[in-house]
mmCIF file of C-alpha atoms in Angstrom:
data_model
loop_
_atom_site.group_PDB
_atom_site.id
_atom_site.type_symbol
_atom_site.label_atom_id
_atom_site.label_comp_id
_atom_site.label_asym_id
_atom_site.label_seq_id
_atom_site.Cartn_x
_atom_site.Cartn_y
_atom_site.Cartn_z
ATOM 1 C CA MET A 1 142.923 -135.854 96.775
ATOM 2 C CA ASN A 2 140.498 -134.239 94.349
ATOM 3 C CA SER A 3 140.945 -136.068 91.027
ATOM 4 C CA LYS A 4 138.322 -133.871 89.371
ATOM 5 C CA LYS A 5 140.336 -130.761 90.091
ATOM 6 C CA VAL A 6 143.462 -132.383 88.676
ATOM 7 C CA LYS A 7 141.665 -133.127 85.421
ATOM 8 C CA GLU A 8 140.254 -129.571 85.292
ATOM 9 C CA ILE A 9 143.736 -128.140 85.829
ATOM 10 C CA ILE A 10 145.088 -130.207 82.940
ATOM 11 C CA THR A 11 142.215 -128.975 80.763
ATOM 12 C CA CYS A 12 143.010 -125.355 81.668
ATOM 13 C CA TYR A 13 146.706 -125.958 80.992
ATOM 14 C CA LYS A 14 145.870 -127.120 77.473
ATOM 15 C CA ARG A 15 143.645 -124.097 76.964
ATOM 16 C CA HIS A 16 146.456 -121.687 77.897
ATOM 17 C CA PHE A 17 149.288 -123.810 76.543
ATOM 18 C CA GLY A 18 150.689 -121.162 74.177
ATOM 19 C CA ASP A 19 151.177 -118.469 76.826
ATOM 20 C CA ILE A 20 152.551 -120.888 79.404
ATOM 21 C CA HIS A 21 154.885 -122.466 76.877
ATOM 22 C CA ASN A 22 156.500 -119.146 75.993
ATOM 23 C CA GLU A 23 157.214 -118.386 79.665
ATOM 24 C CA GLU A 24 158.419 -121.830 80.734
ATOM 25 C CA ILE A 25 160.280 -123.345 77.745
ATOM 26 C CA TYR A 26 163.595 -122.454 79.417
ATOM 27 C CA LYS A 27 163.238 -125.517 81.672
ATOM 28 C CA TRP A 28 163.444 -127.984 78.786
ATOM 29 C CA ARG A 29 166.394 -126.023 77.360
ATOM 30 C CA ALA A 30 168.236 -126.004 80.675
ATOM 31 C CA VAL A 31 167.988 -129.783 80.938
ATOM 32 C CA LYS A 32 169.138 -130.266 77.321
ATOM 33 C CA CYS A 33 172.144 -128.000 77.911
ATOM 34 C CA PHE A 34 173.110 -129.856 81.066
ATOM 35 C CA GLN A 35 172.721 -133.289 79.448
ATOM 36 C CA GLU A 36 174.969 -132.274 76.546
ATOM 37 C CA ASN A 37 177.773 -130.829 78.676
ATOM 38 C CA TRP A 38 177.896 -132.661 81.998
ATOM 39 C CA ASN A 39 180.953 -134.889 82.479
ATOM 40 C CA ILE A 40 181.760 -135.599 86.090
ATOM 41 C CA ASP A 41 185.302 -136.726 85.162
ATOM 42 C CA ALA A 42 186.149 -133.666 83.058
ATOM 43 C CA TYR A 43 189.780 -132.513 83.371
ATOM 44 C CA ASP A 44 188.729 -128.934 84.122
ATOM 45 C CA PHE A 45 185.724 -129.334 86.376
ATOM 46 C CA LEU A 46 184.943 -125.616 86.653
ATOM 47 C CA ILE A 47 184.759 -125.033 82.892
ATOM 48 C CA MET A 48 182.556 -128.118 82.485
ATOM 49 C CA PHE A 49 180.369 -127.023 85.407
ATOM 50 C CA ASP A 50 179.821 -123.529 83.972
ATOM 51 C CA LYS A 51 178.890 -124.905 80.535
ATOM 52 C CA SER A 52 176.482 -127.435 82.040
ATOM 53 C CA PHE A 53 174.711 -124.853 84.186
ATOM 54 C CA SER A 54 174.834 -122.007 81.647
ATOM 55 C CA SER A 55 171.066 -122.188 80.880
ATOM 56 C CA THR A 56 169.781 -122.495 84.450
ATOM 57 C CA LYS A 57 169.473 -118.807 85.300
ATOM 58 C CA ASN A 58 165.717 -118.874 85.963
ATOM 59 C CA LEU A 59 166.048 -122.073 87.945
ATOM 60 C CA LEU A 60 169.086 -121.301 90.083
ATOM 61 C CA ASP A 61 169.825 -117.559 89.988
ATOM 62 C CA SER A 62 166.871 -115.219 90.296
ATOM 63 C CA GLY A 63 165.964 -112.321 92.537
ATOM 64 C CA LYS A 64 167.841 -112.800 95.807
ATOM 65 C CA TYR A 65 168.432 -116.517 95.212
ATOM 66 C CA PHE A 66 171.951 -117.491 94.109
ATOM 67 C CA PRO A 67 172.692 -121.238 94.460
ATOM 68 C CA LYS A 68 174.493 -121.466 91.085
ATOM 69 C CA ARG A 69 176.643 -118.435 91.850
ATOM 70 C CA MET A 70 177.697 -119.959 95.176
ATOM 71 C CA LEU A 71 178.437 -123.337 93.605
ATOM 72 C CA HIS A 72 180.617 -121.617 91.007
ATOM 73 C CA GLU A 73 182.563 -119.959 93.822
ATOM 74 C CA TYR A 74 183.029 -123.264 95.638
ATOM 75 C CA ALA A 75 184.094 -125.034 92.428
ATOM 76 C CA LYS A 76 186.554 -122.277 91.617
ATOM 77 C CA ARG A 77 188.280 -122.699 94.979
ATOM 78 C CA GLU A 78 187.805 -126.428 95.612
ATOM 79 C CA PRO A 79 186.843 -128.158 92.338
ATOM 80 C CA GLU A 80 187.666 -131.667 93.529
ATOM 81 C CA ILE A 81 185.491 -131.366 96.601
ATOM 82 C CA ILE A 82 182.550 -130.186 94.505
ATOM 83 C CA ARG A 83 183.195 -132.941 91.986
ATOM 84 C CA GLN A 84 182.997 -135.544 94.743
ATOM 85 C CA LEU A 85 179.869 -133.955 96.229
ATOM 86 C CA PHE A 86 178.099 -134.335 92.890
ATOM 87 C CA LYS A 87 179.343 -137.894 92.482
ATOM 88 C CA ASN A 88 177.785 -138.723 95.819
ATOM 89 C CA LEU A 89 174.565 -136.811 95.102
ATOM 90 C CA TYR A 90 174.151 -138.597 91.766
ATOM 91 C CA ASN A 91 174.782 -142.084 93.171
ATOM 92 C CA GLU A 92 171.360 -143.674 92.715
ATOM 93 C CA ASP A 93 172.420 -146.746 94.677
ATOM 94 C CA GLU A 94 172.270 -144.697 97.877
ATOM 95 C CA ASP A 95 169.172 -143.578 99.772
ATOM 96 C CA LEU A 96 167.807 -140.209 98.594
ATOM 97 C CA ILE A 97 167.440 -138.753 102.096
ATOM 98 C CA TYR A 98 171.029 -139.674 102.894
ATOM 99 C CA ARG A 99 172.331 -138.105 99.661
ATOM 100 C CA VAL A 100 170.417 -134.854 100.119
ATOM 101 C CA SER A 101 171.315 -134.417 103.798
ATOM 102 C CA THR A 102 174.980 -135.258 103.129
ATOM 103 C CA PHE A 103 175.194 -132.776 100.267
ATOM 104 C CA LYS A 104 173.712 -130.010 102.450
ATOM 105 C CA SER A 105 175.925 -130.719 105.481
ATOM 106 C CA GLN A 106 179.117 -130.940 103.447
ATOM 107 C CA ILE A 107 178.336 -127.709 101.622
ATOM 108 C CA ILE A 108 177.894 -125.993 104.987
ATOM 109 C CA ALA A 109 181.247 -127.329 106.142
ATOM 110 C CA LEU A 110 182.952 -126.201 102.944
ATOM 111 C CA HIS A 111 181.311 -122.763 103.106
ATOM 112 C CA ASN A 112 182.595 -122.287 106.660
ATOM 113 C CA ASN A 113 186.102 -123.577 105.848
ATOM 114 C CA LEU A 114 186.434 -121.189 102.911
ATOM 115 C CA LYS A 115 185.374 -118.291 105.164
ATOM 116 C CA ILE A 116 183.082 -116.894 102.476
ATOM 117 C CA LYS A 117 181.613 -113.596 103.613
ATOM 118 C CA VAL A 118 178.165 -114.295 102.139
ATOM 119 C CA PRO A 119 176.195 -115.841 105.055
ATOM 120 C CA ASN A 120 173.827 -117.971 102.925
ATOM 121 C CA ASN A 121 175.044 -120.890 100.810
ATOM 122 C CA TYR A 122 171.599 -121.205 99.087
ATOM 123 C CA GLN A 123 171.922 -124.997 98.728
ATOM 124 C CA ASP A 124 168.382 -125.769 99.843
ATOM 125 C CA HIS A 125 165.973 -128.526 98.774
ATOM 126 C CA ARG A 126 164.831 -126.498 95.799
ATOM 127 C CA ALA A 127 168.382 -126.191 94.445
ATOM 128 C CA ILE A 128 169.262 -129.812 95.134
ATOM 129 C CA LEU A 129 166.124 -131.029 93.320
ATOM 130 C CA VAL A 130 167.202 -128.903 90.342
ATOM 131 C CA TYR A 131 170.566 -130.663 90.353
ATOM 132 C CA LEU A 132 168.902 -134.058 90.503
ATOM 133 C CA CYS A 133 166.375 -133.198 87.815
ATOM 134 C CA LEU A 134 169.089 -131.896 85.475
ATOM 135 C CA ARG A 135 170.979 -135.159 85.827
ATOM 136 C CA TYR A 136 168.000 -137.542 86.015
ATOM 137 C CA PRO A 137 165.035 -135.740 84.382
ATOM 138 C CA ASP A 138 163.200 -139.056 83.994
ATOM 139 C CA ILE A 139 163.274 -139.692 87.749
ATOM 140 C CA TYR A 140 162.967 -136.379 89.607
ATOM 141 C CA TYR A 141 160.831 -133.235 89.443
ATOM 142 C CA LEU A 142 161.678 -129.559 89.848
ATOM 143 C CA PHE A 143 160.582 -128.372 93.280
ATOM 144 C CA LYS A 144 159.515 -125.165 95.027
ATOM 145 C CA PHE A 145 158.099 -125.208 98.529
ATOM 146 C CA LYS A 146 155.425 -122.545 98.006
ATOM 147 C CA MET A 147 154.394 -124.113 94.704
ATOM 148 C CA PHE A 148 153.842 -127.455 96.442
ATOM 149 C CA LYS A 149 152.024 -125.862 99.374
ATOM 150 C CA ASP A 150 149.637 -123.913 97.127
ATOM 151 C CA PHE A 151 149.004 -126.802 94.778
ATOM 152 C CA ALA A 152 148.375 -129.233 97.645
ATOM 153 C CA HIS A 153 145.678 -126.874 98.886
ATOM 154 C CA LEU A 154 144.268 -126.460 95.392
ATOM 155 C CA VAL A 155 143.733 -130.201 94.828
ATOM 156 C CA ASP A 156 142.890 -131.129 98.454
ATOM 157 C CA TYR A 157 146.074 -133.129 98.905
ATOM 158 C CA PRO A 158 145.980 -134.355 102.529
ATOM 159 C CA PHE A 159 149.473 -133.288 103.530
ATOM 160 C CA ARG A 160 150.637 -130.090 105.194
ATOM 161 C CA PRO A 161 154.041 -129.142 103.746
ATOM 162 C CA LYS A 162 156.688 -127.868 106.137
ATOM 163 C CA SER A 163 159.510 -125.630 105.014
ATOM 164 C CA ASN A 164 163.060 -127.091 104.984
ATOM 165 C CA ASP A 165 161.705 -130.588 105.668
ATOM 166 C CA ILE A 166 162.975 -133.500 103.588
ATOM 167 C CA GLN A 167 159.700 -135.339 104.231
ATOM 168 C CA THR A 168 157.938 -132.543 102.357
ATOM 169 C CA VAL A 169 160.174 -133.204 99.355
ATOM 170 C CA LEU A 170 159.370 -136.917 99.434
ATOM 171 C CA GLU A 171 155.646 -136.219 99.645
ATOM 172 C CA TYR A 172 155.963 -133.763 96.741
ATOM 173 C CA LEU A 173 157.657 -136.391 94.580
ATOM 174 C CA SER A 174 154.815 -138.781 95.377
ATOM 175 C CA LEU A 175 152.229 -136.151 94.415
ATOM 176 C CA CYS A 176 154.043 -135.575 91.121
ATOM 177 C CA ASP A 177 153.891 -139.275 90.338
ATOM 178 C CA ILE A 178 150.119 -139.192 90.808
ATOM 179 C CA ILE A 179 149.706 -136.103 88.604
ATOM 180 C CA ARG A 180 151.990 -137.629 85.970
ATOM 181 C CA ALA A 181 149.756 -140.700 85.791
ATOM 182 C CA GLU A 182 146.918 -138.375 84.712
ATOM 183 C CA VAL A 183 149.200 -136.483 82.320
ATOM 184 C CA ILE A 184 150.259 -139.532 80.314
ATOM 185 C CA LYS A 185 146.618 -140.563 79.802
ATOM 186 C CA ASP A 186 145.780 -137.287 78.041
ATOM 187 C CA LYS A 187 146.743 -137.798 74.372
ATOM 188 C CA ASP A 188 145.780 -134.241 73.369
ATOM 189 C CA LEU A 189 148.079 -132.844 76.052
ATOM 190 C CA LEU A 190 150.964 -135.051 74.951
ATOM 191 C CA GLN A 191 150.468 -133.994 71.357
ATOM 192 C CA LEU A 192 150.603 -130.337 72.398
ATOM 193 C CA HIS A 193 153.694 -131.016 74.453
ATOM 194 C CA ASN A 194 155.471 -132.675 71.534
ATOM 195 C CA THR A 195 155.108 -129.487 69.476
ATOM 196 C CA ARG A 196 157.383 -127.636 71.935
ATOM 197 C CA ILE A 197 160.264 -130.102 71.581
ATOM 198 C CA LYS A 198 162.748 -128.872 68.980
ATOM 199 C CA ASP A 199 166.528 -129.209 68.678
ATOM 200 C CA ARG A 200 167.240 -127.038 71.729
ATOM 201 C CA GLU A 201 164.841 -128.768 74.134
ATOM 202 C CA TYR A 202 165.126 -131.962 76.123
ATOM 203 C CA ALA A 203 162.702 -134.590 74.759
ATOM 204 C CA ASP A 204 161.069 -135.236 78.160
ATOM 205 C CA THR A 205 159.572 -138.550 77.032
ATOM 206 C CA SER A 206 158.792 -139.441 80.645
ATOM 207 C CA TYR A 207 156.892 -136.125 81.047
ATOM 208 C CA HIS A 208 158.428 -135.257 84.413
ATOM 209 C CA ILE A 209 159.193 -131.650 83.413
ATOM 210 C CA LEU A 210 155.734 -131.342 81.880
ATOM 211 C CA THR A 211 154.151 -132.579 85.116
ATOM 212 C CA GLN A 212 155.958 -129.949 87.196
ATOM 213 C CA ASP A 213 155.090 -127.311 84.595
ATOM 214 C CA ILE A 214 151.381 -128.077 85.032
ATOM 215 C CA ILE A 215 151.699 -127.878 88.846
ATOM 216 C CA TYR A 216 153.559 -124.567 88.643
ATOM 217 C CA ALA A 217 151.170 -123.125 86.068
ATOM 218 C CA ALA A 218 148.179 -124.006 88.261
ATOM 219 C CA VAL A 219 149.457 -121.871 91.149
ATOM 220 C CA LYS A 220 151.093 -119.110 89.114
ATOM 221 C CA HIS A 221 148.134 -118.577 86.788
ATOM 222 C CA ILE A 222 145.506 -119.296 89.416
ATOM 223 C CA ASP A 223 143.077 -116.835 87.835
ATOM 224 C CA LYS A 224 143.067 -118.962 84.680
ATOM 225 C CA PHE A 225 142.427 -122.184 86.577
ATOM 226 C CA GLU A 226 138.937 -121.301 87.593
ATOM 227 C CA SER A 227 137.465 -124.314 89.387
ATOM 228 C CA ARG A 228 137.176 -124.171 93.192
ATOM 229 C CA GLU A 229 134.647 -126.996 93.575
ATOM 230 C CA LEU A 230 134.675 -128.309 97.140
ATOM 231 C CA GLN A 231 135.297 -131.994 97.675
ATOM 232 C CA GLU A 232 133.127 -134.116 99.923
ATOM 233 C CA PRO A 233 134.742 -135.125 103.238
ATOM 234 C CA ALA A 234 136.663 -138.389 103.173
ATOM 235 C CA SER A 235 134.185 -139.799 105.678
ATOM 236 C CA SER A 236 131.499 -139.488 102.987
ATOM 237 C CA ARG A 237 133.670 -141.040 100.282
ATOM 238 C CA LEU A 238 134.908 -143.960 102.342
ATOM 239 C CA VAL A 239 132.006 -146.306 103.104
ATOM 240 C CA LYS A 240 132.562 -148.952 105.763
ATOM 241 C CA VAL A 241 131.179 -152.448 105.171
ATOM 242 C CA ASP A 242 131.043 -155.146 107.842
ATOM 243 C CA LYS A 243 132.735 -158.280 106.539
ATOM 244 C CA THR A 244 133.672 -161.539 108.190
ATOM 245 C CA ILE A 245 137.158 -162.331 106.877
ATOM 246 C CA ILE A 246 137.592 -166.040 106.167
ATOM 247 C CA PRO A 247 140.705 -166.679 104.078
ATOM 248 C CA LYS A 248 140.881 -169.933 102.141
ATOM 249 C CA SER A 249 143.813 -171.942 100.896
ATOM 250 C CA ASP A 250 144.348 -172.287 97.183
ATOM 251 C CA LYS A 251 146.666 -174.528 95.224
ATOM 252 C CA ALA A 252 149.403 -173.225 92.999
ATOM 253 C CA ILE A 253 148.323 -173.375 89.359
ATOM 254 C CA LEU A 254 151.084 -174.034 86.835
ATOM 255 C CA LYS A 255 149.905 -172.002 83.904
ATOM 256 C CA GLY A 256 151.769 -169.836 81.426
ATOM 257 C CA THR A 257 150.465 -166.304 80.881
ATOM 258 C CA PHE A 258 151.391 -163.236 78.862
ATOM 259 C CA THR A 259 150.985 -160.277 81.207
ATOM 260 C CA ASN A 260 152.260 -156.712 81.006
ATOM 261 C CA TYR A 261 153.593 -156.734 84.543
ATOM 262 C CA ILE A 262 155.353 -153.372 84.273
ATOM 263 C CA GLU A 263 152.232 -151.413 83.322
ATOM 264 C CA ASN A 264 150.072 -153.409 85.738
ATOM 265 C CA GLU A 265 152.410 -152.600 88.602
ATOM 266 C CA LYS A 266 152.429 -148.895 87.692
ATOM 267 C CA GLU A 267 148.634 -148.802 87.786
ATOM 268 C CA LYS A 268 148.469 -150.763 91.050
ATOM 269 C CA LYS A 269 150.956 -148.332 92.576
ATOM 270 C CA ARG A 270 148.901 -145.344 91.416
ATOM 271 C CA ILE A 271 145.676 -146.781 92.852
ATOM 272 C CA GLY A 272 147.533 -147.771 96.010
ATOM 273 C CA ASN A 273 148.808 -144.204 96.473
ATOM 274 C CA LEU A 274 145.338 -142.755 96.000
ATOM 275 C CA GLY A 275 143.880 -145.233 98.496
ATOM 276 C CA GLU A 276 146.483 -144.263 101.098
ATOM 277 C CA LEU A 277 145.715 -140.575 100.579
ATOM 278 C CA LEU A 278 141.996 -141.203 101.048
ATOM 279 C CA VAL A 279 142.634 -143.013 104.323
ATOM 280 C CA LEU A 280 145.075 -140.298 105.417
ATOM 281 C CA GLN A 281 142.400 -137.656 104.829
ATOM 282 C CA PHE A 282 139.874 -139.837 106.661
ATOM 283 C CA GLU A 283 142.194 -140.071 109.666
ATOM 284 C CA GLN A 284 142.776 -136.297 109.637
ATOM 285 C CA GLU A 285 139.019 -135.695 109.783
ATOM 286 C CA LYS A 286 138.628 -138.286 112.531
ATOM 287 C CA LEU A 287 141.287 -136.701 114.731
ATOM 288 C CA ASN A 288 139.831 -133.237 114.164
ATOM 289 C CA SER A 289 136.350 -134.446 115.176
ATOM 290 C CA LEU A 290 137.825 -136.021 118.309
ATOM 291 C CA LYS A 291 139.672 -132.760 119.039
ATOM 292 C CA ILE A 292 142.958 -134.661 119.197
ATOM 293 C CA LYS A 293 145.759 -132.210 118.435
ATOM 294 C CA LYS A 294 147.918 -134.684 116.577
ATOM 295 C CA GLU A 295 148.457 -135.232 112.866
ATOM 296 C CA PRO A 296 148.492 -138.625 111.118
ATOM 297 C CA ILE A 297 151.761 -139.252 109.287
ATOM 298 C CA HIS A 298 152.066 -140.787 105.832
ATOM 299 C CA ILE A 299 154.920 -143.065 106.873
ATOM 300 C CA SER A 300 155.279 -144.925 103.542
ATOM 301 C CA LYS A 301 156.108 -141.559 101.918
ATOM 302 C CA SER A 302 157.959 -139.784 104.714
ATOM 303 C CA GLN A 303 160.176 -142.733 105.667
ATOM 304 C CA GLY A 304 159.790 -145.061 102.691
ATOM 305 C CA ASP A 305 158.365 -148.525 102.208
ATOM 306 C CA GLY A 306 159.527 -151.425 104.350
ATOM 307 C CA LEU A 307 158.393 -150.409 107.833
ATOM 308 C CA GLY A 308 155.362 -152.679 107.586
ATOM 309 C CA TYR A 309 152.624 -150.055 107.550
ATOM 310 C CA ASP A 310 151.548 -146.975 105.575
ATOM 311 C CA ILE A 311 150.074 -144.479 108.052
ATOM 312 C CA LEU A 312 150.749 -143.640 111.670
ATOM 313 C CA SER A 313 147.599 -142.301 113.315
ATOM 314 C CA PHE A 314 145.980 -142.184 116.750
ATOM 315 C CA ASP A 315 142.905 -143.584 118.441
ATOM 316 C CA GLU A 316 140.333 -141.732 120.530
ATOM 317 C CA ASN A 317 142.690 -141.883 123.526
ATOM 318 C CA GLY A 318 145.649 -140.475 121.629
ATOM 319 C CA ASN A 319 147.432 -143.849 121.405
ATOM 320 C CA GLU A 320 149.364 -144.704 118.253
ATOM 321 C CA ILE A 321 147.762 -146.969 115.646
ATOM 322 C CA PHE A 322 149.620 -148.465 112.713
ATOM 323 C CA ILE A 323 147.563 -148.574 109.518
ATOM 324 C CA GLU A 324 148.225 -150.659 106.440
ATOM 325 C CA VAL A 325 146.137 -149.795 103.371
ATOM 326 C CA LYS A 326 145.346 -152.249 100.550
ATOM 327 C CA THR A 327 143.367 -150.831 97.639
ATOM 328 C CA THR A 328 141.773 -152.329 94.538
ATOM 329 C CA VAL A 329 139.349 -151.140 91.884
ATOM 330 C CA ARG A 330 137.862 -154.642 91.858
ATOM 331 C CA GLY A 331 135.362 -156.337 94.166
ATOM 332 C CA ILE A 332 135.260 -157.234 97.810
ATOM 333 C CA ASN A 333 136.782 -160.728 97.458
ATOM 334 C CA THR A 334 139.745 -159.696 95.258
ATOM 335 C CA PRO A 335 142.952 -161.313 96.625
ATOM 336 C CA PHE A 336 145.669 -159.012 97.992
ATOM 337 C CA TYR A 337 149.227 -159.440 99.184
ATOM 338 C CA ILE A 338 150.834 -159.035 102.579
ATOM 339 C CA THR A 339 154.584 -158.551 102.787
ATOM 340 C CA ARG A 340 156.807 -160.173 105.371
ATOM 341 C CA ASN A 341 157.418 -156.781 107.006
ATOM 342 C CA GLU A 342 153.703 -156.023 107.181
ATOM 343 C CA LEU A 343 153.065 -159.390 108.827
ATOM 344 C CA GLU A 344 155.925 -158.797 111.269
ATOM 345 C CA LYS A 345 154.661 -155.317 112.172
ATOM 346 C CA SER A 346 151.133 -156.645 112.736
ATOM 347 C CA THR A 347 152.463 -159.214 115.211
ATOM 348 C CA GLN A 348 154.740 -156.725 116.999
ATOM 349 C CA GLN A 349 151.885 -154.222 117.375
ATOM 350 C CA SER A 350 148.920 -156.577 117.402
ATOM 351 C CA ASP A 351 146.944 -154.382 119.803
ATOM 352 C CA ASN A 352 147.454 -151.272 117.655
ATOM 353 C CA PHE A 353 147.577 -152.598 114.085
ATOM 354 C CA LEU A 354 144.761 -151.885 111.644
ATOM 355 C CA LEU A 355 144.306 -153.105 108.079
ATOM 356 C CA TYR A 356 142.097 -151.019 105.768
ATOM 357 C CA ARG A 357 140.988 -153.016 102.733
ATOM 358 C CA LEU A 358 139.596 -150.564 100.154
ATOM 359 C CA TYR A 359 137.713 -152.060 97.203
ATOM 360 C CA GLU A 360 135.631 -150.828 94.295
ATOM 361 C CA PHE A 361 137.865 -147.768 94.344
ATOM 362 C CA ASP A 362 136.637 -145.056 91.971
ATOM 363 C CA ASP A 363 139.568 -142.803 91.099
ATOM 364 C CA LYS A 364 137.341 -140.296 89.284
ATOM 365 C CA GLU A 365 135.256 -139.613 92.387
ATOM 366 C CA ASN A 366 138.063 -140.639 94.782
ATOM 367 C CA LYS A 367 135.822 -142.880 96.828
ATOM 368 C CA ALA A 368 135.676 -146.541 97.864
ATOM 369 C CA LYS A 369 134.065 -149.121 100.080
ATOM 370 C CA TYR A 370 136.191 -150.689 102.778
ATOM 371 C CA TYR A 371 136.357 -153.172 105.578
ATOM 372 C CA GLU A 372 138.904 -153.325 108.354
ATOM 373 C CA LYS A 373 140.768 -155.911 110.366
ATOM 374 C CA ARG A 374 142.319 -155.191 113.708
ATOM 375 C CA GLY A 375 145.177 -157.138 115.221
ATOM 376 C CA ASN A 376 147.822 -159.344 113.640
ATOM 377 C CA LEU A 377 147.492 -160.749 110.131
ATOM 378 C CA LEU A 378 148.699 -164.286 110.850
ATOM 379 C CA ASP A 379 145.326 -165.856 110.135
ATOM 380 C CA LEU A 380 145.210 -164.228 106.695
ATOM 381 C CA CYS A 381 148.636 -165.356 105.520
ATOM 382 C CA VAL A 382 147.847 -168.919 104.398
ATOM 383 C CA ASN A 383 148.995 -168.762 100.758
ATOM 384 C CA PRO A 384 152.754 -168.186 100.385
ATOM 385 C CA ILE A 385 153.746 -166.712 97.021
ATOM 386 C CA LEU A 386 157.469 -165.934 97.299
ATOM 387 C CA TYR A 387 160.323 -167.395 99.345
ATOM 388 C CA ARG A 388 163.392 -165.451 100.380
ATOM 389 C CA ILE A 389 166.513 -167.551 99.902
ATOM 390 C CA VAL A 390 169.567 -166.787 102.085
ATOM 391 C CA LEU A 391 172.833 -168.477 101.118
ATOM 392 C CA GLU A 392 175.939 -169.171 103.150
ATOM 393 C CA GLU A 393 179.430 -169.709 101.796
#
């Protein structure tokens, strides 16, 4: 991903803040209205629903797009079914993919049962992300497929969005997290943003709505966001170093420390995401040069963490390889952590497992040095840090 372009886009957004603000302020007002009126257990669900969604016209009813109008019709005929659908959608203890797919499938079933003459129910990923963002504006981001597709191209994001694909939504949310990390570092931008927040607007202290607003502005006002500087290929920004890997044992040191673990973990996650994207782009270029008509898959984003690797790619013969990426801004000998699932995957697929260790990562230039290790990771895992305790009654 092109970090320089992201910074230039933020600079342009600040330059044109006044014009953009006047056009887009409705988003903050829509969230505020929803937050003030939503009550899933309201006696009259339809009245509560209409009040909560009363300011979402530009988000949910525009042109030939009518998700709110259809939801109103469903809630008028079957309020308890719609109430339960939203309870399920808003249950953060459940997997996001499961919640979204269940909401869509149950809406289709309800639409068919009610024999509504309108063929389209309009409850697509864009609408469902609006519902989630209205309820949890500090977690989710407003979504449009074309917006994501155009912005991904604009900032050289190494993912090809596919319409009506839940994996595209997950990758978009990951991109937003990366952009947001740049947003919250820009004090001038945050000061500008705070001037827009009055009594009628949602405070947006997590800056999720602001992040989406910047992404949308970049593709809508493309003539104002002038830079089209080309980025060097990933193969030029990822420099391989031969390294003999000799792990050593160390003793546990009992020492008290005062560490801001929350902020440290956020930064490590941001750098980790950027490192994965750099390797993903590197693998895309590799497969293109080999004329292999397959695409690497960003598994940690499309299917979530826990599978034991980050990227599914292919070798020169078209065979699958499982890539785990570990990234640090520090030096070559900086310690890193291997999870139990990563170790297990490396032993299951020892002939096809590849560890990329990126170090001295420069997020401004989006480049790093790296070394690699093929095969299982058993010989590296000599310093246990955590133990999983399983109890029986």
